[in-house]
Short mmCIF file of C-alpha atoms in Angstrom, two decimals:
data_model
loop_
_atom_site.label_atom_id
_atom_site.label_comp_id
_atom_site.label_asym_id
_atom_site.label_seq_id
_atom_site.Cartn_x
_atom_site.Cartn_y
_atom_site.Cartn_z
CA UNK A 1 166.64 197.97 239.70
CA UNK A 2 168.54 201.15 240.33
CA UNK A 3 167.03 204.18 241.96
CA UNK A 4 168.18 207.71 241.30
CA UNK A 5 166.66 208.77 244.60
CA UNK A 6 169.22 206.76 246.58
CA UNK A 7 170.89 208.99 249.17
CA UNK A 8 173.77 210.97 247.64
CA UNK A 9 177.13 210.86 249.32
CA UNK A 10 180.83 210.65 248.57
CA UNK A 11 183.32 207.86 248.99
CA UNK A 12 185.50 210.27 250.97
CA UNK A 13 182.89 210.83 253.67
CA UNK A 14 182.21 207.07 253.81
CA UNK A 15 185.94 206.38 254.23
CA UNK A 16 186.21 208.96 257.02
CA UNK A 17 183.23 207.54 258.93
CA UNK A 18 184.35 203.92 258.67
CA UNK A 19 187.99 204.66 259.39
CA UNK A 20 186.96 206.09 262.75
CA UNK A 21 184.85 203.00 263.44
CA UNK A 22 187.70 200.76 262.34
CA UNK A 23 189.90 202.29 265.03
CA UNK A 24 187.33 202.24 267.84
CA UNK A 25 184.92 199.31 267.26
CA UNK A 26 186.04 196.87 269.93
CA UNK A 27 183.89 193.96 271.07
CA UNK A 28 183.44 191.68 268.06
CA UNK A 29 180.80 191.28 265.33
CA UNK A 30 177.70 191.65 267.50
CA UNK A 31 179.03 194.86 269.06
CA UNK A 32 179.84 196.21 265.57
CA UNK A 33 176.16 196.11 264.67
CA UNK A 34 175.41 198.41 267.59
CA UNK A 35 178.19 200.80 266.53
CA UNK A 36 176.79 200.91 262.99
CA UNK A 37 173.22 201.57 264.13
CA UNK A 38 174.32 204.37 266.44
CA UNK A 39 176.57 205.98 263.80
CA UNK A 40 174.52 205.66 260.60
CA UNK A 41 170.91 205.50 261.79
CA UNK A 42 170.88 207.65 264.92
CA UNK A 43 173.73 210.14 264.36
CA UNK A 44 174.34 210.57 260.64
CA UNK A 45 170.84 209.45 259.48
CA UNK A 46 172.18 207.88 256.29
CA UNK A 47 169.37 205.30 256.50
CA UNK A 48 166.36 204.55 258.65
CA UNK A 49 165.68 201.67 261.03
CA UNK A 50 163.72 199.70 258.44
CA UNK A 51 166.46 199.68 255.81
CA UNK A 52 169.13 199.02 258.42
CA UNK A 53 167.11 196.01 259.59
CA UNK A 54 166.65 194.73 256.03
CA UNK A 55 170.36 194.85 255.28
CA UNK A 56 171.22 193.30 258.63
CA UNK A 57 168.82 190.42 257.93
CA UNK A 58 170.44 189.83 254.54
CA UNK A 59 173.96 189.86 255.96
CA UNK A 60 172.97 187.35 258.64
CA UNK A 61 171.31 185.20 255.99
CA UNK A 62 174.38 185.02 253.72
CA UNK A 63 177.72 183.34 254.41
CA UNK A 64 180.56 185.72 255.16
CA UNK A 65 181.51 188.25 257.85
CA UNK A 66 178.15 189.82 258.69
CA UNK A 67 179.42 193.08 260.20
CA UNK A 68 181.82 193.74 257.30
CA UNK A 69 179.08 192.91 254.80
CA UNK A 70 176.70 195.29 256.56
CA UNK A 71 179.28 198.08 256.55
CA UNK A 72 179.98 197.45 252.87
CA UNK A 73 176.23 197.57 252.13
CA UNK A 74 175.85 200.88 253.96
CA UNK A 75 178.70 202.26 251.86
CA UNK A 76 177.01 200.98 248.69
CA UNK A 77 173.73 202.68 249.52
CA UNK A 78 175.46 205.92 250.46
CA UNK A 79 177.96 206.34 247.62
CA UNK A 80 177.67 203.45 245.17
CA UNK A 81 180.46 200.99 244.38
CA UNK A 82 183.30 203.26 245.52
CA UNK A 83 181.38 203.91 248.71
CA UNK A 84 181.31 200.18 249.42
CA UNK A 85 185.05 199.93 248.80
CA UNK A 86 185.68 202.95 251.04
CA UNK A 87 183.61 201.40 253.84
CA UNK A 88 185.52 198.12 253.60
CA UNK A 89 188.95 199.80 253.56
CA UNK A 90 188.16 202.17 256.40
CA UNK A 91 186.70 199.49 258.67
CA UNK A 92 189.32 196.83 257.94
CA UNK A 93 192.65 198.66 257.53
CA UNK A 94 193.37 199.54 261.21
CA UNK A 95 192.88 195.99 262.50
CA UNK A 96 194.70 194.48 259.52
CA UNK A 97 197.75 196.67 260.18
CA UNK A 98 197.70 195.79 263.87
CA UNK A 99 197.49 192.07 263.14
CA UNK A 100 200.27 192.32 260.57
CA UNK A 101 202.49 194.11 263.09
CA UNK A 102 201.74 191.51 265.75
CA UNK A 103 202.65 188.70 263.35
CA UNK A 104 205.94 190.37 262.44
CA UNK A 105 206.85 190.92 266.10
CA UNK A 106 205.69 187.51 267.35
CA UNK A 107 208.32 185.80 265.19
CA UNK A 108 210.94 187.22 267.58
CA UNK A 109 209.23 186.15 270.82
CA UNK A 110 211.40 183.13 271.45
CA UNK A 111 212.16 183.78 275.15
CA UNK A 112 210.13 182.53 278.10
CA UNK A 113 208.12 185.78 278.58
CA UNK A 114 207.21 185.89 274.89
CA UNK A 115 206.13 182.26 274.85
CA UNK A 116 204.10 182.80 278.04
CA UNK A 117 202.32 185.77 276.45
CA UNK A 118 201.52 183.71 273.36
CA UNK A 119 200.21 180.92 275.58
CA UNK A 120 197.98 183.48 277.30
CA UNK A 121 196.53 184.44 273.91
CA UNK A 122 195.73 180.78 273.27
CA UNK A 123 193.77 180.75 276.55
CA UNK A 124 191.90 183.85 275.36
CA UNK A 125 190.77 181.80 272.37
CA UNK A 126 189.23 179.19 274.70
CA UNK A 127 187.14 181.81 276.51
CA UNK A 128 186.09 183.70 273.37
CA UNK A 129 185.12 180.64 271.36
CA UNK A 130 183.19 179.17 274.31
CA UNK A 131 181.29 182.43 274.77
CA UNK A 132 180.61 182.64 271.04
CA UNK A 133 179.37 179.04 271.01
CA UNK A 134 177.03 179.69 273.94
CA UNK A 135 175.51 182.74 272.26
CA UNK A 136 175.13 181.01 268.91
CA UNK A 137 173.58 177.91 270.47
CA UNK A 138 170.94 180.00 272.25
CA UNK A 139 170.09 181.88 269.05
CA UNK A 140 170.47 179.22 266.36
CA UNK A 141 169.40 175.99 268.12
CA UNK A 142 166.27 177.08 270.02
CA UNK A 143 164.43 173.77 269.57
CA UNK A 144 165.21 170.06 269.90
CA UNK A 145 165.55 169.21 266.16
CA UNK A 146 168.15 171.91 265.58
CA UNK A 147 169.96 171.05 268.82
CA UNK A 148 170.18 167.40 267.75
CA UNK A 149 171.45 168.46 264.33
CA UNK A 150 174.19 170.52 266.00
CA UNK A 151 175.20 167.60 268.25
CA UNK A 152 175.28 165.24 265.26
CA UNK A 153 177.45 167.67 263.29
CA UNK A 154 179.86 168.08 266.20
CA UNK A 155 180.23 164.31 266.59
CA UNK A 156 180.78 163.78 262.86
CA UNK A 157 183.55 166.37 262.70
CA UNK A 158 185.22 165.25 265.93
CA UNK A 159 185.15 161.51 265.23
CA UNK A 160 186.03 161.64 261.53
CA UNK A 161 189.13 163.82 261.81
CA UNK A 162 188.62 164.60 258.11
CA UNK A 163 189.03 168.28 257.23
CA UNK A 164 186.44 168.01 254.45
CA UNK A 165 183.85 166.79 256.94
CA UNK A 166 183.40 170.44 257.95
CA UNK A 167 182.05 171.23 254.49
CA UNK A 168 180.01 168.03 254.41
CA UNK A 169 178.13 168.91 257.62
CA UNK A 170 177.26 172.35 256.20
CA UNK A 171 175.76 170.65 253.14
CA UNK A 172 173.90 168.18 255.39
CA UNK A 173 172.49 171.08 257.38
CA UNK A 174 171.19 172.68 254.17
CA UNK A 175 169.60 169.41 253.04
CA UNK A 176 168.00 168.61 256.40
CA UNK A 177 166.88 172.18 257.15
CA UNK A 178 163.58 172.10 255.19
CA UNK A 179 162.61 168.90 257.04
CA UNK A 180 163.84 169.68 260.57
CA UNK A 181 163.02 173.40 260.61
CA UNK A 182 159.44 173.43 259.35
CA UNK A 183 158.44 175.91 262.06
CA UNK A 184 160.80 178.57 260.66
CA UNK A 185 159.14 181.27 258.55
CA UNK A 186 160.53 184.10 256.42
CA UNK A 187 160.26 187.79 257.32
CA UNK A 188 160.35 189.94 254.15
CA UNK A 189 160.69 193.73 254.29
CA UNK A 190 160.38 196.67 251.93
CA UNK A 191 162.64 196.85 248.83
CA UNK A 192 165.97 198.66 249.12
CA UNK A 193 167.00 201.53 246.85
CA UNK A 194 170.32 200.77 245.15
CA UNK A 195 172.60 202.19 242.51
CA UNK A 196 173.03 198.81 240.83
CA UNK A 197 170.33 196.47 239.64
CA UNK A 198 169.61 192.82 238.98
CA UNK A 199 171.79 192.58 235.88
CA UNK A 200 174.81 193.69 237.89
CA UNK A 201 173.74 191.32 240.66
CA UNK A 202 173.73 188.36 238.26
CA UNK A 203 177.21 189.28 237.00
CA UNK A 204 178.57 189.55 240.54
CA UNK A 205 176.96 186.24 241.50
CA UNK A 206 178.60 184.60 238.47
CA UNK A 207 182.00 185.93 239.55
CA UNK A 208 181.44 184.67 243.10
CA UNK A 209 180.35 181.21 241.92
CA UNK A 210 183.19 180.87 239.41
CA UNK A 211 185.82 181.73 241.98
CA UNK A 212 184.22 179.39 244.52
CA UNK A 213 184.24 176.54 242.00
CA UNK A 214 187.91 177.19 241.27
CA UNK A 215 188.71 177.26 245.00
CA UNK A 216 187.10 173.83 245.46
CA UNK A 217 189.13 172.16 242.71
CA UNK A 218 192.26 170.13 243.58
CA UNK A 219 195.26 172.47 243.71
CA UNK A 220 198.02 169.99 244.58
CA UNK A 221 200.25 170.95 241.64
CA UNK A 222 199.53 174.69 241.74
CA UNK A 223 201.98 177.31 243.07
CA UNK A 224 201.85 177.99 246.79
CA UNK A 225 200.24 181.43 246.37
CA UNK A 226 197.39 179.94 244.32
CA UNK A 227 196.67 177.20 246.87
CA UNK A 228 196.71 179.70 249.74
CA UNK A 229 194.46 182.13 247.87
CA UNK A 230 192.02 179.34 247.03
CA UNK A 231 191.92 178.19 250.65
CA UNK A 232 191.20 181.65 252.04
CA UNK A 233 188.58 182.37 249.38
CA UNK A 234 186.89 179.03 250.13
CA UNK A 235 186.89 179.86 253.84
CA UNK A 236 185.36 183.29 253.30
CA UNK A 237 182.68 181.83 251.03
CA UNK A 238 181.56 179.10 253.44
CA UNK A 239 181.52 180.85 256.83
CA UNK A 240 177.95 180.73 258.12
CA UNK A 241 176.77 181.87 261.52
CA UNK A 242 179.27 184.48 262.71
CA UNK A 243 182.90 185.45 262.89
CA UNK A 244 183.94 182.71 265.33
CA UNK A 245 183.03 180.03 262.79
CA UNK A 246 185.99 181.13 260.68
CA UNK A 247 188.21 179.31 263.20
CA UNK A 248 187.63 175.67 262.12
CA UNK A 249 187.64 176.51 258.42
CA UNK A 250 190.86 178.51 258.71
CA UNK A 251 192.45 175.67 260.66
CA UNK A 252 191.60 173.39 257.76
CA UNK A 253 193.16 175.90 255.36
CA UNK A 254 196.43 176.78 257.09
CA UNK A 255 197.18 174.25 259.86
CA UNK A 256 196.12 170.93 258.32
CA UNK A 257 198.25 171.39 255.15
CA UNK A 258 201.22 172.49 257.29
CA UNK A 259 201.40 176.14 256.27
CA UNK A 260 201.38 177.20 259.92
CA UNK A 261 201.67 175.40 263.25
CA UNK A 262 198.70 175.17 265.59
CA UNK A 263 200.31 177.22 268.37
CA UNK A 264 200.90 180.24 266.13
CA UNK A 265 197.39 179.89 264.72
CA UNK A 266 195.74 179.99 268.15
CA UNK A 267 197.98 182.85 269.30
CA UNK A 268 196.88 184.91 266.31
CA UNK A 269 193.24 184.12 266.98
CA UNK A 270 193.66 185.24 270.59
CA UNK A 271 195.36 188.47 269.50
CA UNK A 272 192.49 189.18 267.11
CA UNK A 273 190.23 189.61 270.14
CA UNK A 274 192.30 192.59 271.33
CA UNK A 275 192.01 194.75 268.21
CA UNK A 276 189.03 196.76 266.91
CA UNK A 277 187.37 196.00 263.61
CA UNK A 278 186.47 192.71 261.92
CA UNK A 279 187.67 189.34 263.20
CA UNK A 280 188.53 188.33 259.63
CA UNK A 281 191.57 190.62 259.95
CA UNK A 282 193.15 187.53 261.48
CA UNK A 283 193.94 186.71 257.83
CA UNK A 284 196.58 189.46 257.85
CA UNK A 285 198.35 187.73 260.75
CA UNK A 286 198.16 184.33 259.07
CA UNK A 287 199.29 185.68 255.71
CA UNK A 288 202.33 187.39 257.24
CA UNK A 289 203.34 184.25 259.12
CA UNK A 290 202.86 182.04 256.05
CA UNK A 291 204.54 184.48 253.66
CA UNK A 292 204.24 184.33 249.89
CA UNK A 293 207.37 184.68 247.80
CA UNK A 294 209.35 185.33 251.02
CA UNK A 295 207.20 188.43 251.60
CA UNK A 296 205.04 188.66 254.71
CA UNK A 297 203.37 191.82 253.43
CA UNK A 298 202.35 190.14 250.17
CA UNK A 299 201.05 187.12 252.07
CA UNK A 300 199.01 189.32 254.40
CA UNK A 301 197.51 191.33 251.52
CA UNK A 302 196.57 188.25 249.47
CA UNK A 303 195.04 186.36 252.39
CA UNK A 304 193.12 189.41 253.58
CA UNK A 305 191.61 190.15 250.17
CA UNK A 306 190.88 186.49 249.46
CA UNK A 307 188.93 185.90 252.67
CA UNK A 308 186.84 189.09 252.43
CA UNK A 309 186.15 189.04 248.67
CA UNK A 310 183.49 186.29 248.53
CA UNK A 311 181.33 187.87 251.24
CA UNK A 312 181.46 191.28 249.57
CA UNK A 313 180.70 189.84 246.13
CA UNK A 314 177.80 187.83 247.50
CA UNK A 315 176.13 190.64 249.43
CA UNK A 316 176.48 192.97 246.41
CA UNK A 317 174.91 190.33 244.19
CA UNK A 318 172.08 189.53 246.60
CA UNK A 319 170.95 193.04 247.51
CA UNK A 320 168.87 193.61 244.33
CA UNK A 321 167.13 190.24 244.85
CA UNK A 322 166.68 190.40 248.60
CA UNK A 323 162.96 191.20 248.57
CA UNK A 324 162.07 188.02 246.66
CA UNK A 325 164.55 185.87 248.60
CA UNK A 326 163.37 187.11 252.00
CA UNK A 327 159.79 186.06 251.21
CA UNK A 328 160.68 182.39 250.71
CA UNK A 329 160.08 180.07 253.66
CA UNK A 330 162.14 177.29 252.10
CA UNK A 331 165.19 179.58 251.92
CA UNK A 332 164.77 180.51 255.58
CA UNK A 333 164.59 176.81 256.53
CA UNK A 334 167.70 175.90 254.56
CA UNK A 335 169.55 178.67 256.38
CA UNK A 336 168.23 177.48 259.75
CA UNK A 337 169.60 174.00 259.06
CA UNK A 338 172.97 175.37 258.00
CA UNK A 339 173.19 177.53 261.10
CA UNK A 340 172.41 174.58 263.38
CA UNK A 341 175.17 172.55 261.71
CA UNK A 342 177.52 175.49 262.16
CA UNK A 343 176.89 175.44 265.92
CA UNK A 344 178.09 171.84 265.92
CA UNK A 345 181.09 172.82 263.81
CA UNK A 346 182.10 175.46 266.33
CA UNK A 347 181.57 173.04 269.24
CA UNK A 348 183.97 170.58 267.60
CA UNK A 349 186.51 173.39 267.10
CA UNK A 350 186.21 174.40 270.75
CA UNK A 351 187.44 170.93 271.70
CA UNK A 352 190.05 170.57 268.95
CA UNK A 353 192.14 172.64 268.33
CA UNK A 354 191.18 175.32 270.85
CA UNK A 355 190.98 173.39 274.15
CA UNK A 356 193.50 170.67 273.27
CA UNK A 357 195.98 173.24 271.96
CA UNK A 358 195.77 175.68 274.88
CA UNK A 359 194.92 173.74 278.06
CA UNK A 360 197.94 171.60 278.97
CA UNK A 361 197.83 171.66 282.77
CA UNK A 362 195.21 172.28 285.50
CA UNK A 363 196.12 175.96 285.97
CA UNK A 364 195.46 176.56 282.25
CA UNK A 365 191.95 175.22 282.72
CA UNK A 366 191.42 177.53 285.71
CA UNK A 367 192.56 180.60 283.76
CA UNK A 368 190.51 179.71 280.69
CA UNK A 369 187.32 178.92 282.64
CA UNK A 370 187.64 182.05 284.77
CA UNK A 371 188.12 184.12 281.61
CA UNK A 372 184.99 182.55 280.15
CA UNK A 373 183.01 183.40 283.29
CA UNK A 374 184.28 186.99 283.25
CA UNK A 375 183.44 187.31 279.56
CA UNK A 376 180.06 185.57 279.47
CA UNK A 377 178.55 186.59 282.81
CA UNK A 378 180.55 189.49 284.25
CA UNK A 379 180.52 191.11 280.79
CA UNK A 380 184.19 192.04 280.77
CA UNK A 381 185.27 193.49 277.40
CA UNK A 382 187.45 191.35 275.13
CA UNK A 383 190.47 193.60 275.70
CA UNK A 384 190.25 193.03 279.47
CA UNK A 385 190.02 189.27 278.92
CA UNK A 386 193.19 189.41 276.83
CA UNK A 387 194.93 191.32 279.62
CA UNK A 388 193.80 188.82 282.27
CA UNK A 389 194.89 185.70 280.35
CA UNK A 390 198.26 187.11 279.28
CA UNK A 391 199.01 188.43 282.78
CA UNK A 392 198.04 185.12 284.39
CA UNK A 393 200.22 183.22 281.94
CA UNK A 394 203.19 185.53 282.53
CA UNK A 395 202.86 185.21 286.33
CA UNK A 396 202.66 181.42 286.07
CA UNK A 397 205.86 181.40 284.01
CA UNK A 398 207.70 183.47 286.67
CA UNK A 399 206.61 181.32 289.62
#
């Protein structure tokens, strides 16, 4: 249902507001939510606390990058479809350009200092993923059944060594959720006022589902650009539980088939912690390093759009139906099971490739564990953690 009383605004003002946030929103997905609340609820008053909370709940319920989906939703409510596009472009472009530039420059870091700096970024990944895992485990596995589900998922992924096992454990989490998470209940809110209705939502959901189905089909004989696009779309469509969970799925997409080596992959992930904006901008780094048609820029653009598109399609499709969906206990329990499995997925990724790819000697373990302590308990910002790990790695290379 559309509502003519939805707040009027322009795509230009949405772009201006989100471009500023895209250049200043350091700290990762959880911090982004605080930036958005301060900017759009407290300062600009584009929406109230209740509607902000409703959209936040939806974005945490759906797969995809929650902070980017929330920003896109705010743009939709403010200025319709073009407002959503403006919010996405403004919030994503600064970090995407920074990651693209880092990828282009890192190809020339063949000397000892350059390799030491890249190794430091791999140690950043250890600290960041460990901190993300700790936070997710506290929030998403608060009871014994969900904790056991997470442990089981981690063991399955680690022991099997099969890339598709990551998708299988997500499905298992969804199937076991209604049984293991019977204590979970739904929390519906008031309906949102939108400029598009349920008919548009059904069309967008059909587009999302069709593209997801295509991305899951075998692509062995397809051109390289089609296989890469399918892999990034599949990753963006199946990321539950937060930005850090993109790591194992992206590894499956770009490292396992041999598009990119594990060292470059972890270095890019570490660098993504040092830039503002969404973590999914890592796709710009990966796309530049992979290259499509001998063009790093084309690779970055395709990978970036492919990984963000499913989340934006899905949140646009779900918004008109959110009131009914939020009232269903069975839907909340399915999501709880998926989120518990995702904790196990991230735990497996912390071991391999993050720890095994970065920690090669005792001093690496000391740097990584100290960075984790500074991040998780001393509350150092991500940018300071990057500086510490890179500096420590450079000093170790000089000694």
